[in-house]
């Protein structure tokens, strides 16, 4: 108990010092690192040892800049769950996409029932998606709703969460002349995929969102 109190005091003192030198954001991140430690648990940890389908759908017409981003995002999230999750068995995205392309469906659970031995569906509702701040600056911004359907309970929702305004870069736009739109879109989709997937496996607290917090 005394050791934890000492660490909290040290973290607050260091944060105050850093705030004077570098600004509040980095100071607060450092303080959180010292107080909380390096690992955050998964918010939903029941994907372990399950066969999981990852599905993303656009709720509205998101425009030309977001064409195909649903499949791109689902693929990126699935790869992170496969490589960083603990024994999460992700169903091949080609199998998921093929079924979606060939069938009409309304609920994420429809896909879970159709795929062989699917235990859980990680559904991603993409409510908004943009790459630009104005006409000359990149700044990715998306709103997402997550839902996990448990197929062992008839596809009923086991967990839900809304993610509002996932922004990258966090503090400012980036000149569009610096890189092609497709390249920036890949970067932003990777950031968004990481933000989504980290709900399902333990992750380093200090590095979470590092791309956004320390982008110059």
C-alpha positions as a printed NumPy array, in Angstrom:
array([[  0.   ,   0.   ,   0.   ],
       [  2.791,   2.411,   0.973],
       [  4.709,   1.528,  -2.17 ],
       [  1.699,   2.292,  -4.384],
       [  1.118,   5.615,  -2.613],
       [  4.757,   6.486,  -3.164],
       [  4.447,   5.647,  -6.867],
       [  1.338,   7.801,  -7.208],
       [  3.079,  10.772,  -5.582],
       [  6.138,  10.285,  -7.752],
       [  3.979,  10.095, -10.865],
       [  2.124,  13.285, -10.009],
       [  5.355,  15.147,  -9.294],
       [  6.889,  13.975, -12.538],
       [  3.73 ,  14.88 , -14.45 ],
       [  3.847,  18.414, -13.041],
       [  7.471,  18.736, -14.072],
       [  6.823,  17.45 , -17.582],
       [  3.795,  19.698, -17.956],
       [  6.052,  22.706, -17.571],
       [  8.488,  21.387, -20.167],
       [  6.392,  19.602, -22.772],
       [  2.721,  20.357, -22.186],
       [ -0.123,  18.581, -20.45 ],
       [ -0.853,  15.685, -22.836],
       [  2.518,  13.968, -22.574],
       [  2.649,  14.644, -18.834],
       [ -0.695,  12.985, -18.232],
       [  0.254,   9.969, -20.348],
       [  3.483,   9.554, -18.395],
       [  1.672,   9.868, -15.065],
       [ -0.868,   7.241, -16.123],
       [  1.979,   4.946, -17.13 ],
       [  3.696,   5.293, -13.75 ],
       [  0.516,   4.89 , -11.716],
       [ -1.366,   2.252, -13.697],
       [  1.501,   0.249, -15.125],
       [  2.095,  -1.088, -18.591],
       [ -0.876,  -3.406, -19.181],
       [ -4.578,  -2.738, -19.554],
       [ -6.876,  -5.788, -19.478],
       [ -9.286,  -6.559, -22.288],
       [-12.703,  -4.959, -21.843],
       [-14.244,  -8.103, -23.329],
       [-12.059, -11.156, -22.742],
       [-14.337, -13.987, -23.878],
       [-12.905, -14.485, -27.373],
       [-10.177, -16.824, -26.098],
       [-10.32 , -20.275, -27.69 ],
       [-13.294, -19.197, -29.813],
       [-13.741, -19.213, -33.592],
       [-14.417, -15.563, -34.336],
       [-15.753, -13.858, -37.456],
       [-14.976, -10.15 , -37.896],
       [-17.565,  -8.214, -39.883],
       [-17.698,  -4.509, -40.705],
       [-20.567,  -2.712, -42.398],
       [-21.201,   0.905, -43.33 ],
       [-24.464,   2.221, -41.938],
       [-24.686,   5.043, -44.482],
       [-23.178,   5.977, -47.828],
       [-19.797,   7.195, -46.655],
       [-18.682,   8.517, -50.036],
       [-15.867,   7.779, -52.459],
       [-13.051,   8.15 , -49.929],
       [-14.494,   5.295, -47.839],
       [-15.228,   2.86 , -50.675],
       [-14.171,  -0.625, -49.576],
       [-12.997,   0.545, -46.167],
       [-15.399,  -1.875, -44.428],
       [-13.542,  -4.927, -45.731],
       [-10.16 ,  -3.269, -45.205],
       [-10.983,  -2.505, -41.574],
       [-12.388,  -5.982, -40.86 ],
       [ -9.236,  -7.574, -42.295],
       [ -6.962,  -5.349, -40.176],
       [ -8.926,  -6.007, -36.965],
       [ -8.94 ,  -9.746, -37.62 ],
       [ -5.187,  -9.806, -38.155],
       [ -4.587,  -7.99 , -34.861],
       [ -6.883, -10.366, -32.987],
       [ -5.063, -13.312, -34.557],
       [ -1.546, -12.088, -33.815],
       [ -1.977, -10.277, -30.504],
       [ -4.985, -11.95 , -28.908],
       [ -4.641, -14.945, -26.641],
       [ -5.661, -18.048, -28.587],
       [ -8.308, -16.22 , -30.623],
       [ -9.148, -18.291, -33.714],
       [-10.107, -15.793, -36.388],
       [-12.078, -17.149, -39.345],
       [-10.387, -16.444, -42.692],
       [-11.627, -13.058, -43.888],
       [-12.004, -14.368, -47.435],
       [-14.585, -16.86 , -46.187],
       [-16.504, -14.083, -44.419],
       [-16.35 , -11.715, -47.4  ],
       [-17.406, -14.41 , -49.864],
       [-20.518, -15.185, -47.844],
       [-21.374, -11.477, -47.485],
       [-20.968, -10.896, -51.227],
       [-23.264, -13.799, -52.108],
       [-26.009, -13.428, -49.515],
       [-28.469, -10.897, -48.142],
       [-28.263, -10.331, -44.396],
       [-29.533,  -7.948, -41.755],
       [-27.853,  -8.816, -38.453],
       [-24.303,  -9.821, -37.613],
       [-25.726, -12.98 , -36.091],
       [-26.971, -14.034, -39.563],
       [-23.352, -14.391, -40.637],
       [-22.427, -16.276, -37.475],
       [-25.167, -18.817, -38.12 ],
       [-24.052, -19.31 , -41.727],
       [-20.341, -19.837, -41.087],
       [-19.24 , -23.281, -39.956],
       [-18.31 , -23.583, -36.255],
       [-18.487, -19.836, -35.654],
       [-18.607, -19.117, -31.906],
       [-18.564, -15.313, -31.837],
       [-19.065, -12.477, -34.3  ],
       [-17.238,  -9.201, -33.733],
       [-19.493,  -6.732, -35.526],
       [-18.258,  -3.258, -36.47 ],
       [-20.872,  -0.694, -37.459],
       [-19.071,   2.142, -39.244],
       [-21.312,   5.132, -38.581],
       [-19.047,   7.777, -40.11 ],
       [-15.638,   7.871, -41.778],
       [-13.605,  10.72 , -43.243],
       [ -9.975,  11.38 , -44.107],
       [ -9.935,  15.153, -44.45 ],
       [ -9.996,  18.255, -42.29 ],
       [-11.046,  20.783, -44.887],
       [ -9.762,  20.394, -48.453],
       [ -6.005,  20.479, -47.977],
       [ -5.38 ,  18.629, -44.69 ],
       [ -5.635,  14.971, -43.747],
       [ -7.157,  14.113, -40.397],
       [ -8.942,  10.786, -40.09 ],
       [-12.159,  10.768, -38.082],
       [-14.606,   7.919, -37.553],
       [-17.483,   6.878, -35.335],
       [-17.909,   3.181, -34.68 ],
       [-20.28 ,   0.953, -32.75 ],
       [-19.006,  -2.473, -31.71 ],
       [-21.167,  -5.484, -30.937],
       [-20.142,  -9.051, -30.101],
       [-22.729, -11.743, -30.891],
       [-22.476, -14.994, -28.944],
       [-23.595, -17.801, -31.233],
       [-23.856, -20.273, -28.347],
       [-26.743, -18.111, -27.11 ],
       [-28.523, -17.778, -30.425],
       [-26.47 , -14.81 , -31.572],
       [-27.572, -12.554, -28.732],
       [-25.324,  -9.551, -28.   ],
       [-22.727, -10.372, -25.354],
       [-21.048,  -6.94 , -25.348],
       [-21.528,  -3.56 , -27.012],
       [-19.647,  -0.288, -27.095],
       [-19.781,   2.995, -29.015],
       [-16.538,   4.685, -30.069],
       [-16.965,   8.347, -30.926],
       [-14.504,  10.524, -32.82 ],
       [-11.475,   8.283, -33.278],
       [ -9.14 ,  10.966, -34.63 ],
       [ -5.69 ,  10.695, -36.26 ],
       [ -3.473,  12.723, -36.103],
       [ -4.896,  13.799, -32.791],
       [ -3.917,  17.442, -32.461],
       [ -3.635,  18.768, -36.011],
       [ -4.153,  17.941, -39.657],
       [ -1.424,  16.79 , -42.015],
       [ -0.842,  18.489, -45.405],
       [ -2.504,  16.397, -48.106],
       [  0.381,  17.118, -50.465],
       [  2.719,  15.059, -48.269],
       [  1.35 ,  11.657, -49.318],
       [ -1.28 ,  10.059, -51.581],
       [ -4.777,   9.565, -50.158],
       [ -4.511,   5.761, -50.325],
       [ -1.354,   5.815, -48.208],
       [ -2.875,   8.02 , -45.518],
       [ -6.036,   5.916, -45.537],
       [ -3.997,   2.767, -44.821],
       [ -2.345,   4.505, -41.872],
       [ -5.664,   5.682, -40.472],
       [ -7.354,   2.312, -40.911],
       [ -4.439,   0.725, -39.027],
       [ -4.902,   3.198, -36.15 ],
       [ -8.661,   2.61 , -36.098],
       [ -8.171,  -1.176, -36.228],
       [ -5.804,  -1.   , -33.266],
       [ -8.255,   1.097, -31.258],
       [-10.985,  -1.456, -31.955],
       [ -8.993,  -4.645, -31.437],
       [ -7.477,  -3.544, -28.12 ],
       [-10.887,  -3.989, -26.512],
       [-10.381,  -7.745, -26.841],
       [ -6.866,  -8.455, -25.548],
       [ -4.509,  -7.058, -22.876],
       [ -2.357,  -4.253, -24.235],
       [  0.329,  -1.85 , -23.186],
       [ -1.273,   1.207, -21.588],
       [  1.582,   3.579, -22.364],
       [  1.717,   2.737, -26.069],
       [ -2.042,   2.832, -26.658],
       [ -2.815,   5.494, -29.237],
       [  0.877,   6.432, -29.337],
       [  0.571,   7.172, -33.062],
       [ -2.003,   9.844, -32.318],
       [ -0.593,  11.284, -29.1  ],
       [  2.968,  11.74 , -30.341],
       [  2.379,  12.477, -33.996],
       [  4.292,  15.551, -35.089]])
